[in-house]
Amino acid sequence: MDKILKGILKYRKTYRAEMVEQFKQVADRPEPKAVFFTCMDSRMLPTRFTQTDVGDMFIVRNAGNLVPHSRLYGVDSATTEPAALELGCIVNNVKHMVVCGHSDCKAMNLLYSFKKGIETNMKTLERSPLKAWLHRHGSSSLTKFERLEMHGFQEPLTFPMDGPFRQFVAYIDPDNKFSLTDKLSQLNTLQQLQHIASYSFIQSAINSGRVHLHALWFDIYTGDIYVFSRKQKRFVEISEDTSDYLLDEIREYFV
């Protein structure tokens, strides 16, 4: 709290006036352009690495940047993420839904440990909200990962989806640059796009071209950011050398 309070005092002397001006500009008419799902990891600072300002994005954070599949939604088990989708897509007419995973994700590291089956017995899940959350909403990612691992990470994965592009194909880390848990994190990020597309109101918006889904992945050790390319079927680093190509692809697929 000492650090937080001192930070607030510093903010009052430095950034406060600038932020108040931004608040005045958006005031009663904010027009966010994206709903941004990411992990609650303290090293993830999405507005900083996307250089976005007040009013630009809705941001939803949780352990593992998970979005529950629609079949797991119910009145008695409602979670924030579907509500955020509706708030963004229906209430505010936001066009872009973005899921951003990252390297060394503690939630993905824990999910990977579920392969041994030790952490997923009922008593453990009853005692641990985190493990229950990951088991309920991350199991589909782990199942795909185990299948991919059996084939030495050389086989492509298919993610069925509704919309103009009924499915997309992905190679996970074909250059073998990342650890096993980072591969799981990348796969999990793509899996959430399939989960988002499972909601009927999102399906309608995708079919009409009103909503587009994107996946980003952040390497916390290098600061590099990757975007999933449907053409290249893999995560591609966003850089000065690739930005033109990636923007052309986005215009082709999503405009």
mmCIF file of C-alpha atoms in Angstrom:
data_model
loop_
_atom_site.group_PDB
_atom_site.id
_atom_site.type_symbol
_atom_site.label_atom_id
_atom_site.label_comp_id
_atom_site.label_asym_id
_atom_site.label_seq_id
_atom_site.Cartn_x
_atom_site.Cartn_y
_atom_site.Cartn_z
ATOM 1 C CA MET A 1 0.000 0.000 0.000
ATOM 2 C CA ASP A 2 2.935 2.316 0.604
ATOM 3 C CA LYS A 3 3.967 1.925 -3.052
ATOM 4 C CA ILE A 4 0.384 2.363 -4.276
ATOM 5 C CA LEU A 5 -0.250 5.523 -2.256
ATOM 6 C CA LYS A 6 3.055 7.062 -3.321
ATOM 7 C CA GLY A 7 2.235 6.162 -6.898
ATOM 8 C CA ILE A 8 -1.102 7.987 -6.614
ATOM 9 C CA LEU A 9 0.692 11.086 -5.319
ATOM 10 C CA LYS A 10 3.080 10.917 -8.278
ATOM 11 C CA TYR A 11 0.138 10.497 -10.657
ATOM 12 C CA ARG A 12 -1.516 13.618 -9.216
ATOM 13 C CA LYS A 13 1.609 15.645 -10.020
ATOM 14 C CA THR A 14 2.291 14.177 -13.468
ATOM 15 C CA TYR A 15 -0.400 12.336 -15.465
ATOM 16 C CA ARG A 16 -3.591 13.447 -13.734
ATOM 17 C CA ALA A 17 -4.185 16.618 -15.735
ATOM 18 C CA GLU A 18 -3.589 14.813 -19.040
ATOM 19 C CA MET A 19 -5.972 11.986 -18.090
ATOM 20 C CA VAL A 20 -8.680 14.418 -16.976
ATOM 21 C CA GLU A 21 -8.493 16.055 -20.411
ATOM 22 C CA GLN A 22 -8.918 12.628 -22.014
ATOM 23 C CA PHE A 23 -11.895 11.939 -19.735
ATOM 24 C CA LYS A 24 -13.450 15.218 -20.864
ATOM 25 C CA GLN A 25 -12.999 14.276 -24.525
ATOM 26 C CA VAL A 26 -14.803 10.937 -24.199
ATOM 27 C CA ALA A 27 -17.085 12.085 -21.343
ATOM 28 C CA ASP A 28 -20.548 10.638 -21.934
ATOM 29 C CA ARG A 29 -19.717 9.257 -25.387
ATOM 30 C CA PRO A 30 -16.861 6.777 -25.098
ATOM 31 C CA GLU A 31 -16.454 4.724 -28.274
ATOM 32 C CA PRO A 32 -14.241 1.733 -27.405
ATOM 33 C CA LYS A 33 -12.923 -0.130 -30.431
ATOM 34 C CA ALA A 34 -12.067 -3.457 -28.798
ATOM 35 C CA VAL A 35 -12.881 -5.841 -25.980
ATOM 36 C CA PHE A 36 -9.487 -7.036 -24.788
ATOM 37 C CA PHE A 37 -9.296 -10.296 -22.817
ATOM 38 C CA THR A 38 -5.972 -10.899 -21.117
ATOM 39 C CA CYS A 39 -4.374 -12.468 -18.070
ATOM 40 C CA MET A 40 -4.326 -10.893 -14.614
ATOM 41 C CA ASP A 41 -0.568 -11.494 -14.414
ATOM 42 C CA SER A 42 1.045 -8.447 -12.814
ATOM 43 C CA ARG A 43 3.599 -8.249 -15.646
ATOM 44 C CA MET A 44 0.886 -7.705 -18.263
ATOM 45 C CA LEU A 45 0.203 -4.011 -18.887
ATOM 46 C CA PRO A 46 -2.063 -4.017 -21.953
ATOM 47 C CA THR A 47 -2.693 -0.277 -22.268
ATOM 48 C CA ARG A 48 1.054 0.306 -22.139
ATOM 49 C CA PHE A 49 2.151 -2.206 -24.761
ATOM 50 C CA THR A 50 -0.741 -1.321 -27.074
ATOM 51 C CA GLN A 51 -0.302 2.416 -26.411
ATOM 52 C CA THR A 52 -4.056 2.880 -26.074
ATOM 53 C CA ASP A 53 -5.767 5.746 -24.270
ATOM 54 C CA VAL A 54 -8.799 6.426 -22.107
ATOM 55 C CA GLY A 55 -11.941 5.079 -23.772
ATOM 56 C CA ASP A 56 -10.178 2.908 -26.366
ATOM 57 C CA MET A 57 -10.830 -0.586 -24.966
ATOM 58 C CA PHE A 58 -12.844 -2.632 -22.545
ATOM 59 C CA ILE A 59 -10.306 -4.775 -20.669
ATOM 60 C CA VAL A 60 -11.229 -8.075 -19.019
ATOM 61 C CA ARG A 61 -8.571 -9.848 -16.958
ATOM 62 C CA ASN A 62 -8.577 -13.214 -15.264
ATOM 63 C CA ALA A 63 -6.290 -16.143 -14.498
ATOM 64 C CA GLY A 64 -5.231 -17.560 -17.865
ATOM 65 C CA ASN A 65 -7.211 -15.161 -20.154
ATOM 66 C CA LEU A 66 -10.031 -17.701 -20.321
ATOM 67 C CA VAL A 67 -13.474 -17.134 -21.821
ATOM 68 C CA PRO A 68 -15.997 -19.789 -20.742
ATOM 69 C CA HIS A 69 -17.644 -21.704 -23.577
ATOM 70 C CA SER A 70 -21.357 -20.930 -23.985
ATOM 71 C CA ARG A 71 -22.319 -24.469 -22.947
ATOM 72 C CA LEU A 72 -20.845 -23.715 -19.507
ATOM 73 C CA TYR A 73 -22.870 -20.544 -19.110
ATOM 74 C CA GLY A 74 -25.961 -20.625 -16.917
ATOM 75 C CA VAL A 75 -27.948 -18.293 -14.699
ATOM 76 C CA ASP A 76 -26.603 -20.044 -11.617
ATOM 77 C CA SER A 77 -23.019 -20.045 -12.870
ATOM 78 C CA ALA A 78 -22.744 -16.687 -14.627
ATOM 79 C CA THR A 79 -19.244 -15.260 -15.037
ATOM 80 C CA THR A 80 -17.911 -11.857 -16.022
ATOM 81 C CA GLU A 81 -16.584 -12.808 -19.445
ATOM 82 C CA PRO A 82 -19.897 -13.535 -21.270
ATOM 83 C CA ALA A 83 -21.345 -10.368 -19.742
ATOM 84 C CA ALA A 84 -18.364 -8.415 -21.085
ATOM 85 C CA LEU A 85 -18.941 -9.892 -24.539
ATOM 86 C CA GLU A 86 -22.556 -8.749 -24.482
ATOM 87 C CA LEU A 87 -21.668 -5.334 -23.088
ATOM 88 C CA GLY A 88 -19.091 -4.863 -25.822
ATOM 89 C CA CYS A 89 -20.825 -6.488 -28.789
ATOM 90 C CA ILE A 90 -24.499 -5.709 -28.200
ATOM 91 C CA VAL A 91 -24.656 -2.666 -25.938
ATOM 92 C CA ASN A 92 -21.648 -0.768 -27.325
ATOM 93 C CA ASN A 93 -21.355 -2.203 -30.847
ATOM 94 C CA VAL A 94 -17.622 -2.921 -30.446
ATOM 95 C CA LYS A 95 -16.140 -4.507 -33.564
ATOM 96 C CA HIS A 96 -12.969 -6.261 -32.400
ATOM 97 C CA MET A 97 -12.692 -9.009 -29.770
ATOM 98 C CA VAL A 98 -9.063 -9.648 -28.820
ATOM 99 C CA VAL A 99 -7.584 -12.403 -26.659
ATOM 100 C CA CYS A 100 -3.997 -11.868 -25.505
ATOM 101 C CA GLY A 101 -1.977 -14.628 -23.836
ATOM 102 C CA HIS A 102 1.623 -14.446 -22.676
ATOM 103 C CA SER A 103 4.774 -16.393 -21.875
ATOM 104 C CA ASP A 104 5.492 -17.864 -18.436
ATOM 105 C CA CYS A 105 1.796 -17.719 -17.586
ATOM 106 C CA LYS A 106 1.399 -19.100 -14.057
ATOM 107 C CA ALA A 107 -2.159 -20.207 -14.815
ATOM 108 C CA MET A 108 -0.977 -22.138 -17.898
ATOM 109 C CA ASN A 109 1.896 -23.632 -15.913
ATOM 110 C CA LEU A 110 -0.654 -24.922 -13.404
ATOM 111 C CA LEU A 111 -2.967 -26.163 -16.149
ATOM 112 C CA TYR A 112 -0.038 -28.065 -17.673
ATOM 113 C CA SER A 113 0.471 -29.840 -14.334
ATOM 114 C CA PHE A 114 -3.075 -31.219 -14.647
ATOM 115 C CA LYS A 115 -1.715 -33.669 -17.223
ATOM 116 C CA LYS A 116 -0.672 -35.886 -14.306
ATOM 117 C CA GLY A 117 -4.205 -35.893 -12.926
ATOM 118 C CA ILE A 118 -3.027 -35.220 -9.379
ATOM 119 C CA GLU A 119 -4.474 -31.703 -9.141
ATOM 120 C CA THR A 120 -7.907 -32.486 -10.551
ATOM 121 C CA ASN A 121 -9.517 -34.757 -7.962
ATOM 122 C CA MET A 122 -12.759 -33.427 -6.504
ATOM 123 C CA LYS A 123 -11.346 -32.627 -3.047
ATOM 124 C CA THR A 124 -8.572 -30.527 -4.558
ATOM 125 C CA LEU A 125 -10.976 -28.664 -6.813
ATOM 126 C CA GLU A 126 -13.328 -27.958 -3.905
ATOM 127 C CA ARG A 127 -10.463 -26.412 -1.927
ATOM 128 C CA SER A 128 -8.971 -24.365 -4.765
ATOM 129 C CA PRO A 129 -11.046 -21.843 -6.739
ATOM 130 C CA LEU A 130 -8.081 -21.339 -9.095
ATOM 131 C CA LYS A 131 -7.725 -25.028 -9.909
ATOM 132 C CA ALA A 132 -11.494 -25.382 -10.300
ATOM 133 C CA TRP A 133 -11.555 -22.395 -12.695
ATOM 134 C CA LEU A 134 -8.727 -23.797 -14.815
ATOM 135 C CA HIS A 135 -10.152 -27.309 -14.817
ATOM 136 C CA ARG A 136 -13.600 -26.109 -15.870
ATOM 137 C CA HIS A 137 -12.574 -23.623 -18.534
ATOM 138 C CA GLY A 138 -9.075 -24.719 -19.571
ATOM 139 C CA SER A 139 -9.602 -28.452 -20.095
ATOM 140 C CA SER A 140 -10.395 -28.047 -23.792
ATOM 141 C CA SER A 141 -7.030 -26.350 -24.306
ATOM 142 C CA LEU A 142 -5.198 -29.081 -22.404
ATOM 143 C CA THR A 143 -6.930 -31.836 -24.394
ATOM 144 C CA LYS A 144 -5.845 -30.258 -27.684
ATOM 145 C CA PHE A 145 -2.336 -29.749 -26.319
ATOM 146 C CA GLU A 146 -1.950 -33.394 -25.329
ATOM 147 C CA ARG A 147 -3.023 -34.467 -28.803
ATOM 148 C CA LEU A 148 -0.566 -32.041 -30.364
ATOM 149 C CA GLU A 149 2.243 -33.204 -28.089
ATOM 150 C CA MET A 150 1.679 -36.820 -29.154
ATOM 151 C CA HIS A 151 2.486 -35.775 -32.734
ATOM 152 C CA GLY A 152 5.618 -33.875 -31.786
ATOM 153 C CA PHE A 153 4.011 -30.475 -32.401
ATOM 154 C CA GLN A 154 4.319 -30.990 -36.143
ATOM 155 C CA GLU A 155 0.651 -31.501 -36.939
ATOM 156 C CA PRO A 156 -1.694 -28.540 -37.439
ATOM 157 C CA LEU A 157 -4.666 -27.981 -35.166
ATOM 158 C CA THR A 158 -8.117 -27.140 -36.481
ATOM 159 C CA PHE A 159 -10.405 -24.771 -34.602
ATOM 160 C CA PRO A 160 -14.007 -25.056 -35.852
ATOM 161 C CA MET A 161 -15.876 -21.758 -35.753
ATOM 162 C CA ASP A 162 -19.032 -20.188 -37.058
ATOM 163 C CA GLY A 163 -18.924 -17.312 -39.474
ATOM 164 C CA PRO A 164 -17.531 -16.583 -42.932
ATOM 165 C CA PHE A 165 -14.382 -18.519 -42.032
ATOM 166 C CA ARG A 166 -15.909 -21.704 -40.664
ATOM 167 C CA GLN A 167 -12.665 -22.839 -39.150
ATOM 168 C CA PHE A 168 -9.031 -21.871 -38.962
ATOM 169 C CA VAL A 169 -5.896 -23.982 -38.901
ATOM 170 C CA ALA A 170 -2.911 -23.301 -36.648
ATOM 171 C CA TYR A 171 0.625 -24.545 -36.198
ATOM 172 C CA ILE A 172 1.787 -23.983 -32.636
ATOM 173 C CA ASP A 173 5.391 -22.772 -32.395
ATOM 174 C CA PRO A 174 6.602 -24.636 -35.528
ATOM 175 C CA ASP A 175 10.112 -23.205 -35.032
ATOM 176 C CA ASN A 176 10.255 -24.679 -31.521
ATOM 177 C CA LYS A 177 11.302 -21.384 -29.911
ATOM 178 C CA PHE A 178 9.235 -21.704 -26.756
ATOM 179 C CA SER A 179 8.781 -23.996 -23.773
ATOM 180 C CA LEU A 180 6.025 -26.581 -23.509
ATOM 181 C CA THR A 181 3.974 -24.373 -21.221
ATOM 182 C CA ASP A 182 4.377 -21.424 -23.593
ATOM 183 C CA LYS A 183 3.132 -23.634 -26.429
ATOM 184 C CA LEU A 184 0.128 -24.438 -24.258
ATOM 185 C CA SER A 185 -0.382 -20.722 -23.643
ATOM 186 C CA GLN A 186 -0.413 -19.982 -27.380
ATOM 187 C CA LEU A 187 -2.828 -22.829 -28.054
ATOM 188 C CA ASN A 188 -5.039 -21.699 -25.179
ATOM 189 C CA THR A 189 -5.177 -18.172 -26.584
ATOM 190 C CA LEU A 190 -6.540 -19.526 -29.875
ATOM 191 C CA GLN A 191 -8.962 -21.830 -28.061
ATOM 192 C CA GLN A 192 -10.622 -18.801 -26.486
ATOM 193 C CA LEU A 193 -11.567 -17.497 -29.943
ATOM 194 C CA GLN A 194 -13.548 -20.685 -30.435
ATOM 195 C CA HIS A 195 -15.175 -20.182 -27.039
ATOM 196 C CA ILE A 196 -16.117 -16.581 -27.853
ATOM 197 C CA ALA A 197 -17.651 -17.683 -31.147
ATOM 198 C CA SER A 198 -19.854 -20.217 -29.331
ATOM 199 C CA TYR A 199 -22.279 -17.486 -28.147
ATOM 200 C CA SER A 200 -25.256 -17.023 -30.460
ATOM 201 C CA PHE A 201 -25.130 -13.216 -30.395
ATOM 202 C CA ILE A 202 -21.439 -13.320 -31.317
ATOM 203 C CA GLN A 203 -22.114 -15.843 -34.096
ATOM 204 C CA SER A 204 -24.699 -13.494 -35.602
ATOM 205 C CA ALA A 205 -22.284 -10.575 -35.404
ATOM 206 C CA ILE A 206 -19.478 -12.611 -36.998
ATOM 207 C CA ASN A 207 -21.755 -13.802 -39.803
ATOM 208 C CA SER A 208 -22.766 -10.237 -40.613
ATOM 209 C CA GLY A 209 -19.157 -9.019 -40.484
ATOM 210 C CA ARG A 210 -19.903 -6.729 -37.557
ATOM 211 C CA VAL A 211 -17.494 -8.468 -35.149
ATOM 212 C CA HIS A 212 -13.995 -9.831 -35.743
ATOM 213 C CA LEU A 213 -11.880 -12.073 -33.502
ATOM 214 C CA HIS A 214 -8.132 -11.689 -33.018
ATOM 215 C CA ALA A 215 -5.402 -13.408 -30.985
ATOM 216 C CA LEU A 216 -2.257 -11.746 -29.617
ATOM 217 C CA TRP A 217 0.564 -13.272 -27.598
ATOM 218 C CA PHE A 218 3.080 -11.344 -25.500
ATOM 219 C CA ASP A 219 6.594 -12.564 -24.678
ATOM 220 C CA ILE A 220 7.318 -10.998 -21.304
ATOM 221 C CA TYR A 221 11.059 -11.749 -21.556
ATOM 222 C CA THR A 222 11.692 -9.936 -24.843
ATOM 223 C CA GLY A 223 8.742 -7.549 -24.991
ATOM 224 C CA ASP A 224 7.851 -8.929 -28.430
ATOM 225 C CA ILE A 225 4.178 -9.177 -29.374
ATOM 226 C CA TYR A 226 2.782 -11.730 -31.808
ATOM 227 C CA VAL A 227 -0.502 -11.786 -33.696
ATOM 228 C CA PHE A 228 -2.096 -14.907 -35.110
ATOM 229 C CA SER A 229 -1.997 -14.842 -38.907
ATOM 230 C CA ARG A 230 -4.740 -16.868 -40.579
ATOM 231 C CA LYS A 231 -2.758 -16.867 -43.805
ATOM 232 C CA GLN A 232 0.471 -18.116 -42.260
ATOM 233 C CA LYS A 233 -1.461 -20.289 -39.781
ATOM 234 C CA ARG A 234 0.799 -19.281 -36.922
ATOM 235 C CA PHE A 235 1.675 -16.478 -34.526
ATOM 236 C CA VAL A 236 3.786 -13.856 -36.308
ATOM 237 C CA GLU A 237 5.873 -11.255 -34.509
ATOM 238 C CA ILE A 238 4.612 -7.709 -35.017
ATOM 239 C CA SER A 239 7.550 -5.599 -36.162
ATOM 240 C CA GLU A 240 8.531 -2.952 -38.658
ATOM 241 C CA ASP A 241 9.269 -5.753 -41.138
ATOM 242 C CA THR A 242 5.913 -7.531 -40.794
ATOM 243 C CA SER A 243 3.446 -4.744 -39.990
ATOM 244 C CA ASP A 244 2.510 -3.914 -43.605
ATOM 245 C CA TYR A 245 1.858 -7.555 -44.440
ATOM 246 C CA LEU A 246 -0.176 -8.085 -41.270
ATOM 247 C CA LEU A 247 -2.265 -4.950 -41.818
ATOM 248 C CA ASP A 248 -2.974 -6.047 -45.390
ATOM 249 C CA GLU A 249 -4.139 -9.420 -44.090
ATOM 250 C CA ILE A 250 -6.381 -7.786 -41.479
ATOM 251 C CA ARG A 251 -7.940 -5.582 -44.159
ATOM 252 C CA GLU A 252 -8.518 -8.620 -46.374
ATOM 253 C CA TYR A 253 -10.090 -10.778 -43.670
ATOM 254 C CA PHE A 254 -11.723 -8.317 -41.342
ATOM 255 C CA VAL A 255 -12.772 -5.121 -43.127
#
